mmCIF file with all atom_site columns, C-alpha atoms in Angstrom:
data_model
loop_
_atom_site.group_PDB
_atom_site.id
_atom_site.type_symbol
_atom_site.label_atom_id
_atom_site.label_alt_id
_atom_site.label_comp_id
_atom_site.label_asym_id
_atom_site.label_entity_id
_atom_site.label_seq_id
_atom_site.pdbx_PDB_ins_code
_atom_site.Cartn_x
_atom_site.Cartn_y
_atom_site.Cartn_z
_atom_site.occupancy
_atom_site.B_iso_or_equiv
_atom_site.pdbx_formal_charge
_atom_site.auth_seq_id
_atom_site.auth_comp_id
_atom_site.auth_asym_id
_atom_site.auth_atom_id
_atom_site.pdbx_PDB_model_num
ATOM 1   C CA . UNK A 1 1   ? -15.942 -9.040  74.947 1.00 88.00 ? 883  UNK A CA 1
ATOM 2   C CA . UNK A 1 2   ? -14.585 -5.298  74.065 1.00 93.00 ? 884  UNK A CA 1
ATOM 3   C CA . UNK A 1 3   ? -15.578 -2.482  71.909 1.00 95.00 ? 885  UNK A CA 1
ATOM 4   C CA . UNK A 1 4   ? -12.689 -1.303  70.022 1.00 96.00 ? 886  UNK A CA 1
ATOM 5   C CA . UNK A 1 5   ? -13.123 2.775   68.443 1.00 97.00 ? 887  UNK A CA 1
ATOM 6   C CA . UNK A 1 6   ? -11.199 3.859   66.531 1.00 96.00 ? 888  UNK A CA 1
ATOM 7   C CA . UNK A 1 7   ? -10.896 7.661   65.398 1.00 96.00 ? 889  UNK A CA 1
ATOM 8   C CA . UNK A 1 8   ? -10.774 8.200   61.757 1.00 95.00 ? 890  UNK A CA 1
ATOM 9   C CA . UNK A 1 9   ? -11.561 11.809  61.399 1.00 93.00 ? 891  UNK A CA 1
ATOM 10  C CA . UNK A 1 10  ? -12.497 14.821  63.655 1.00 92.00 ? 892  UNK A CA 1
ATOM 11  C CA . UNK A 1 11  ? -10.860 16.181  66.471 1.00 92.00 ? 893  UNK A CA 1
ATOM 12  C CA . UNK A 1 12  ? -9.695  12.473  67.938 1.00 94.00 ? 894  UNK A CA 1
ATOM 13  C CA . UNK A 1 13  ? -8.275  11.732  64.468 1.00 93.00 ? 895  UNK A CA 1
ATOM 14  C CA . UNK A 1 14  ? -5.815  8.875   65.304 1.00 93.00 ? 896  UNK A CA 1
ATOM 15  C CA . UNK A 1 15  ? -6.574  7.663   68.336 1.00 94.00 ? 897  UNK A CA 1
ATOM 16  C CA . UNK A 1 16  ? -8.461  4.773   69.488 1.00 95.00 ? 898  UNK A CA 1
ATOM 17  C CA . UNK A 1 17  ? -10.373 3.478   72.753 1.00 96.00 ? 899  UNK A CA 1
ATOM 18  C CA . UNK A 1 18  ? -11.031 -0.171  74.087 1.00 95.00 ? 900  UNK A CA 1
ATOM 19  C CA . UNK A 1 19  ? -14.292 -0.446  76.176 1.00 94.00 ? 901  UNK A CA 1
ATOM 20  C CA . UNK A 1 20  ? -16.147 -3.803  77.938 1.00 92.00 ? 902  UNK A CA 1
ATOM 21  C CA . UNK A 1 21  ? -18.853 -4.474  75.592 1.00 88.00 ? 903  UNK A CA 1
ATOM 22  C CA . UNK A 1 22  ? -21.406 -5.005  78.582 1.00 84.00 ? 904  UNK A CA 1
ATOM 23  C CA . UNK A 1 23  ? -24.320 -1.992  78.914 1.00 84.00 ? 905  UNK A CA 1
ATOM 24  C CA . UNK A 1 24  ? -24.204 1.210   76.986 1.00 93.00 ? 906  UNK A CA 1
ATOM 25  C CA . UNK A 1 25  ? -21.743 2.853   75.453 1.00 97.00 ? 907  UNK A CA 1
ATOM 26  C CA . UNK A 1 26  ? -22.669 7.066   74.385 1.00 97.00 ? 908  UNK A CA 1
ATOM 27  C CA . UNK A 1 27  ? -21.020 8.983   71.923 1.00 98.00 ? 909  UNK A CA 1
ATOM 28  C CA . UNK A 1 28  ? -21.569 13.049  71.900 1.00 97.00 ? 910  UNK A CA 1
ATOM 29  C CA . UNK A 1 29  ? -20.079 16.258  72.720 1.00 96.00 ? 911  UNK A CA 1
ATOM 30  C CA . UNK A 1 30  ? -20.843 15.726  76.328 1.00 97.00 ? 912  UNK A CA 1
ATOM 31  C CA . UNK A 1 31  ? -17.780 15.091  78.217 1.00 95.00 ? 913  UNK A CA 1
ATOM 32  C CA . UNK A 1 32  ? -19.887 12.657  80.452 1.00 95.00 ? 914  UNK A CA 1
ATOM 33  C CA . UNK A 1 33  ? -19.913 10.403  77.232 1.00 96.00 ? 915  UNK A CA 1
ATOM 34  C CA . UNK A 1 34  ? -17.906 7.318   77.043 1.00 96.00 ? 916  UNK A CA 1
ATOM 35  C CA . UNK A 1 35  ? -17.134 8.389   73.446 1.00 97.00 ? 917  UNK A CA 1
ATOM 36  C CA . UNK A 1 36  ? -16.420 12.352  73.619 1.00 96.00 ? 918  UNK A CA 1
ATOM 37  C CA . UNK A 1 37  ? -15.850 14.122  70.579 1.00 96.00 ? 919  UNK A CA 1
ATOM 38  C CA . UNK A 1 38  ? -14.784 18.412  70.999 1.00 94.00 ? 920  UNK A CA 1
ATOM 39  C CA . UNK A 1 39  ? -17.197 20.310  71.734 1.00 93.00 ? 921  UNK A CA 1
ATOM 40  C CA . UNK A 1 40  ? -15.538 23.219  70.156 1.00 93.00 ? 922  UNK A CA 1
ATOM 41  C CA . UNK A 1 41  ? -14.108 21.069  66.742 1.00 92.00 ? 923  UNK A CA 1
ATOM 42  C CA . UNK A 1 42  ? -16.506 18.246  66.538 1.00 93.00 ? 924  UNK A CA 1
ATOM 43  C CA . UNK A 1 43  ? -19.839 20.670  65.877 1.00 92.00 ? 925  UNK A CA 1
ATOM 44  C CA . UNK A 1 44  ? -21.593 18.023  63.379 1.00 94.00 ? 926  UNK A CA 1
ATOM 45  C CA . UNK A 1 45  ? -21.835 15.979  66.918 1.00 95.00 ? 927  UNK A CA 1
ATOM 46  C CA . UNK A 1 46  ? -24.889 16.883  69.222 1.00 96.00 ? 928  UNK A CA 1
ATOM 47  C CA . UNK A 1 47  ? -23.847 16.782  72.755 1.00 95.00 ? 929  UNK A CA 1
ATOM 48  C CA . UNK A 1 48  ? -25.275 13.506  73.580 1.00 96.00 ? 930  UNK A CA 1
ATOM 49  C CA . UNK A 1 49  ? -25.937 12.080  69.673 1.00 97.00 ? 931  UNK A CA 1
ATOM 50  C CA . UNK A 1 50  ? -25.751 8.068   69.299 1.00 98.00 ? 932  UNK A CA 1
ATOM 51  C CA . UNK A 1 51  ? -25.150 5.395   72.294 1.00 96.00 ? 933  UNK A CA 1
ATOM 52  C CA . UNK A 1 52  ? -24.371 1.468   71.408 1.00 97.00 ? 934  UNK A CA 1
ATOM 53  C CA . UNK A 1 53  ? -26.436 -0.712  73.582 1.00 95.00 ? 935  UNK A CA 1
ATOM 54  C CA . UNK A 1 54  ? -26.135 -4.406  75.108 1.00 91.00 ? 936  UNK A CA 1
ATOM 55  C CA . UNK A 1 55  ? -29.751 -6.439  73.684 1.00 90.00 ? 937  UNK A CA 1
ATOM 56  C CA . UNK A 1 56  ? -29.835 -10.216 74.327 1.00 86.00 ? 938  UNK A CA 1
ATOM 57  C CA . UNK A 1 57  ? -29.111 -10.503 70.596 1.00 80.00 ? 939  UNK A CA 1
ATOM 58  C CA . UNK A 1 58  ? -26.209 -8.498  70.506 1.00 88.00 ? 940  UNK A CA 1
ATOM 59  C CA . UNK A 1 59  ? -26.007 -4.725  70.541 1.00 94.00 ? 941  UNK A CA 1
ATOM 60  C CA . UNK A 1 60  ? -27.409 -1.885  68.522 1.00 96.00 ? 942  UNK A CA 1
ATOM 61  C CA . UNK A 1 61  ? -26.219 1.584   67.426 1.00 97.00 ? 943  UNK A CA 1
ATOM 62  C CA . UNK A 1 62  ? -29.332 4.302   68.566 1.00 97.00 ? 944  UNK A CA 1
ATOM 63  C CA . UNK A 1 63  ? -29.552 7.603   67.234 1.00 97.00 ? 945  UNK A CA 1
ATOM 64  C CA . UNK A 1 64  ? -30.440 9.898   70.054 1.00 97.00 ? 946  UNK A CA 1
ATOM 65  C CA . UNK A 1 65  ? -32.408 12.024  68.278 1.00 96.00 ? 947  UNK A CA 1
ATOM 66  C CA . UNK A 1 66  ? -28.981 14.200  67.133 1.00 95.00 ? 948  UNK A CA 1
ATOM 67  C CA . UNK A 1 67  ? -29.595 17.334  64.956 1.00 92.00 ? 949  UNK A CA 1
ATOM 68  C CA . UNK A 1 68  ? -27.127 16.186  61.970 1.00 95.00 ? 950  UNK A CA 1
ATOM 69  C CA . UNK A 1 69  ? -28.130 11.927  62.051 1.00 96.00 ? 951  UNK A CA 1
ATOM 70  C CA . UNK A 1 70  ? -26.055 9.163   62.590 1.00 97.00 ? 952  UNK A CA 1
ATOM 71  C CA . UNK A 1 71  ? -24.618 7.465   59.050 1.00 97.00 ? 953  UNK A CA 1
ATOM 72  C CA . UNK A 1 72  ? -23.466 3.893   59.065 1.00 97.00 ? 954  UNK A CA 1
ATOM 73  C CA . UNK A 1 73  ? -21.699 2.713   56.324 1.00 94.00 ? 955  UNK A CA 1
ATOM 74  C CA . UNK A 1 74  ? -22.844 5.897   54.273 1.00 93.00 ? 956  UNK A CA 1
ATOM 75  C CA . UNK A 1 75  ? -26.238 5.274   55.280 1.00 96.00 ? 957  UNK A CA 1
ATOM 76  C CA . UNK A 1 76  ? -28.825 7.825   57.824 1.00 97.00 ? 958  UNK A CA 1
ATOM 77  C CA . UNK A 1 77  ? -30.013 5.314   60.764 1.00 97.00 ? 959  UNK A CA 1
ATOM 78  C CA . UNK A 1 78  ? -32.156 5.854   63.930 1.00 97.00 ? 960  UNK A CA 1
ATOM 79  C CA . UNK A 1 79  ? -30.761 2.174   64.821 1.00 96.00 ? 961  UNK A CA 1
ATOM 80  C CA . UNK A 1 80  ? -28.484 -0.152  63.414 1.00 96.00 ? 962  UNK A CA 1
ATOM 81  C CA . UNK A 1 81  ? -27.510 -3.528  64.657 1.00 95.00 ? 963  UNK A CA 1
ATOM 82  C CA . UNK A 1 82  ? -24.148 -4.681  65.695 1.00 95.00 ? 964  UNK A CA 1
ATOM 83  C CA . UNK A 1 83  ? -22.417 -7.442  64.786 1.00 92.00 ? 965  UNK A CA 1
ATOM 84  C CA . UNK A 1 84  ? -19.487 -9.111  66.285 1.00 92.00 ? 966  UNK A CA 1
ATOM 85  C CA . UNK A 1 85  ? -16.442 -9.474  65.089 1.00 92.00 ? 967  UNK A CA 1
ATOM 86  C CA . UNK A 1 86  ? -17.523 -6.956  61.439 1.00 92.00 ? 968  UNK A CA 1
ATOM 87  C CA . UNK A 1 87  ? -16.575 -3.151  61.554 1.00 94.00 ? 969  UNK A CA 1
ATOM 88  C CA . UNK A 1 88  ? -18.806 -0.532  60.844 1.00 95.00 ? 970  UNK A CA 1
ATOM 89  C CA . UNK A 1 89  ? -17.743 3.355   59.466 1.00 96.00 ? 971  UNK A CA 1
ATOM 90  C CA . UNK A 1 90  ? -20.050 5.188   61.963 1.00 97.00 ? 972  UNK A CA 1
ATOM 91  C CA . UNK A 1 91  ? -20.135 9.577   60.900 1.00 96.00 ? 973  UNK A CA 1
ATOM 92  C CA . UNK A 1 92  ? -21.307 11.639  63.627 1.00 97.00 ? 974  UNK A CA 1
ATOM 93  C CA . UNK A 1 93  ? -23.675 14.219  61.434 1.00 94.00 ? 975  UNK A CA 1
ATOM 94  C CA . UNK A 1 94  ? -22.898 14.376  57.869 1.00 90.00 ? 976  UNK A CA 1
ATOM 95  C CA . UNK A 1 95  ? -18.542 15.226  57.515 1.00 89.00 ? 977  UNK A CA 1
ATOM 96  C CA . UNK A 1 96  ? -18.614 15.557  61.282 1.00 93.00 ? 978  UNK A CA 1
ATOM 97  C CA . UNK A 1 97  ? -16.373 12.971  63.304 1.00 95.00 ? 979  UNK A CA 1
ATOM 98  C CA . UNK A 1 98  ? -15.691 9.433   62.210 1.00 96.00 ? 980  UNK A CA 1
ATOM 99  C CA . UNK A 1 99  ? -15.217 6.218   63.891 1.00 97.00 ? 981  UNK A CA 1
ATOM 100 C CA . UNK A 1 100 ? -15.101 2.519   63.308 1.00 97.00 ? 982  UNK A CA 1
ATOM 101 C CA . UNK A 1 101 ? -16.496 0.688   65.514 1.00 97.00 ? 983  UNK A CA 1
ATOM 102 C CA . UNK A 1 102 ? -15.435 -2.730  66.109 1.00 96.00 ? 984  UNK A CA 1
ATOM 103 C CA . UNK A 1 103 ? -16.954 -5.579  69.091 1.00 95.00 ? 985  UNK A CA 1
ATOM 104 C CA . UNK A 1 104 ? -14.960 -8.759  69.495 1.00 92.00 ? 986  UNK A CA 1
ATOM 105 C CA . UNK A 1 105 ? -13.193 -10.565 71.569 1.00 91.00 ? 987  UNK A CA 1
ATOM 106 C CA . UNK A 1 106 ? -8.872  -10.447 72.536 1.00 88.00 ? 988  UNK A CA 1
ATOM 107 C CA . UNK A 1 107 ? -8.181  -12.639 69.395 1.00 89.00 ? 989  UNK A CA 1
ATOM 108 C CA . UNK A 1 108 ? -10.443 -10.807 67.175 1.00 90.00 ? 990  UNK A CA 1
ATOM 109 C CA . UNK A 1 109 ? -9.208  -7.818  68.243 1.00 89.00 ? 991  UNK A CA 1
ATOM 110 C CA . UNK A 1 110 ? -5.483  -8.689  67.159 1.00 89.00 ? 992  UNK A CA 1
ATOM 111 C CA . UNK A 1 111 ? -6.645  -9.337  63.844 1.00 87.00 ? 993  UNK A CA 1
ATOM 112 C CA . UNK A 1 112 ? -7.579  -6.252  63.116 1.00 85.00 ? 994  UNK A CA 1
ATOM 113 C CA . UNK A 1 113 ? -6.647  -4.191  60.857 1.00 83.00 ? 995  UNK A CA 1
ATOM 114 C CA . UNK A 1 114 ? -5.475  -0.526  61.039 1.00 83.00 ? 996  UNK A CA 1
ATOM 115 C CA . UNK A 1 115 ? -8.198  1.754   60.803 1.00 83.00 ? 997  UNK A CA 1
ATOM 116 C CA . UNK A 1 116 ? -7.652  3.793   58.224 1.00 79.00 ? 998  UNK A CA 1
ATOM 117 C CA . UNK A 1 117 ? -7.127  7.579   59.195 1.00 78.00 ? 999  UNK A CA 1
ATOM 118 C CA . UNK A 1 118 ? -8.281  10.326  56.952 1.00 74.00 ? 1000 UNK A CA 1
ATOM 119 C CA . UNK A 1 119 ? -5.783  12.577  56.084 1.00 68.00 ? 1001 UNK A CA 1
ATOM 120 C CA . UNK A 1 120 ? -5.889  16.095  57.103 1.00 61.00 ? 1002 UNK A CA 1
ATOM 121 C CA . UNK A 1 121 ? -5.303  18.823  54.492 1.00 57.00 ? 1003 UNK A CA 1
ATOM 122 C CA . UNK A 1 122 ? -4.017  22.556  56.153 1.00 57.00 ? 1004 UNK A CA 1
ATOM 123 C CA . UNK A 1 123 ? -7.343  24.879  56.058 1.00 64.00 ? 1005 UNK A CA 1
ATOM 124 C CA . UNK A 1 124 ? -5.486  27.245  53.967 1.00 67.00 ? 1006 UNK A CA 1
ATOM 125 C CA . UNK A 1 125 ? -4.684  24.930  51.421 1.00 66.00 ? 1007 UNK A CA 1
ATOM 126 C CA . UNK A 1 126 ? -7.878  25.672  48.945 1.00 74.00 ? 1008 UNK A CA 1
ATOM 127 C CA . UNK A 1 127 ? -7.987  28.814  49.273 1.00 80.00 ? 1009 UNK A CA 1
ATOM 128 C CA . UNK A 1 128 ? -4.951  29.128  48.233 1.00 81.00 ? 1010 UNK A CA 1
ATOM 129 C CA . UNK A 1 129 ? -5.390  27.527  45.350 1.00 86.00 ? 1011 UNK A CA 1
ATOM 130 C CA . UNK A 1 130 ? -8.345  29.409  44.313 1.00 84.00 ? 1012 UNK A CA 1
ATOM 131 C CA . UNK A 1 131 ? -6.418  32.969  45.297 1.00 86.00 ? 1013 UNK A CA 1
ATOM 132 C CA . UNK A 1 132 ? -3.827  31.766  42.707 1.00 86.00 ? 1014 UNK A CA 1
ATOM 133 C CA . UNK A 1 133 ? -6.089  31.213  40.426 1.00 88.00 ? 1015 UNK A CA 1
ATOM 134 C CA . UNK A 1 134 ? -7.691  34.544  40.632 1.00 89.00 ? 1016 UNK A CA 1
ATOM 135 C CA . UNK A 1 135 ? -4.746  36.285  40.680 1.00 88.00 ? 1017 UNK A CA 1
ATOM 136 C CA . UNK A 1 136 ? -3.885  34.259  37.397 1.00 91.00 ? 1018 UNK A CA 1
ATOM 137 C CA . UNK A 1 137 ? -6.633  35.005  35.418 1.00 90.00 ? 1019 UNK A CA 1
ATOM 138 C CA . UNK A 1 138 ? -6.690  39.076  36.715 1.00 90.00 ? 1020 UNK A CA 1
ATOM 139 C CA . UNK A 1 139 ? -2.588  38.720  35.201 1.00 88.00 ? 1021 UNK A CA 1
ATOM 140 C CA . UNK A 1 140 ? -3.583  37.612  32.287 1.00 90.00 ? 1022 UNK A CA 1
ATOM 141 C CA . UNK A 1 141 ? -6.634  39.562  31.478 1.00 88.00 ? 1023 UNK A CA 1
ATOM 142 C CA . UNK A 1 142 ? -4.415  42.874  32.477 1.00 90.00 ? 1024 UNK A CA 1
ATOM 143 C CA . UNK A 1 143 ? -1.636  41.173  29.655 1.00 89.00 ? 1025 UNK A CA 1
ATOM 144 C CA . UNK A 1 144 ? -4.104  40.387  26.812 1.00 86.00 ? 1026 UNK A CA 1
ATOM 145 C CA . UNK A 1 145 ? -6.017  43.839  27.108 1.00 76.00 ? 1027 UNK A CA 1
#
């Protein structure tokens, strides 16, 4: 049995990790966690924010007590349960780092679908957008007076 993570957004955007399912499993800033985010990008992350544990019904997601909460599926949890072979959206603090998390074995694991990665837009892109739109109106209001 194998965790499959794969980054959707945040620093790690892309990539994706296979662990054994056995034990625990942390995800933080901390780079002693299986699951490291930045610790300079991935701020919305506490250092040591969620871990995924082995119970003898399964496993279950456990908030750590992070500053920003863990989501799942859109939703704030202190702990979530696990299930094989379905894939949760996990966010790391509200719009910080995104994964989906995945626990199955080989075949299931080929059957899976590409994550879906969230699309980066430059940081200069909106303001931009609302420059030119200042600019815009000051043009015209200088025209029409």
């Amino acid at each position: 049995m194998r965790v499959v993570i794969d980054h959707v957004a945040g620093s790690r955007r892309g990539q994706r990790q296979e662990l054994s399912a056995a034990g625990r499993i942390r995800f933080g800033r901390h780079p002693e966690c299986e699951v490291s985010f930045d610790a300079n990008r991935d701020l919305d992350a506490s250092s040591r924010h969620a871990e995924l544990r082995a119970v003898d019904a399964g496993w279950v997601l456990v908030d750590l007590g992070s500053s920003n909460g863990t989501y799942v599926d859109g939703r704030r949890v202190t702990e979530a349960p696990v299930a094989r072979g379905s894939a949760l959206s996990i966010e790391f603090g509200n719009g910080g780092p995104r994964v989906r998390l995945f626990v199955g074995d080989d075949t299931e694991i080929e059957t899976l679908p590409p994550a879906p990665v969230e699309v980066r837009r430059p940081r200069w892109v909106v303001p931009a957008i609302v420059g030119g739109a200042v600019f815009l109106v000051i043009v015209l209001a200088l025209v029409l007076s």
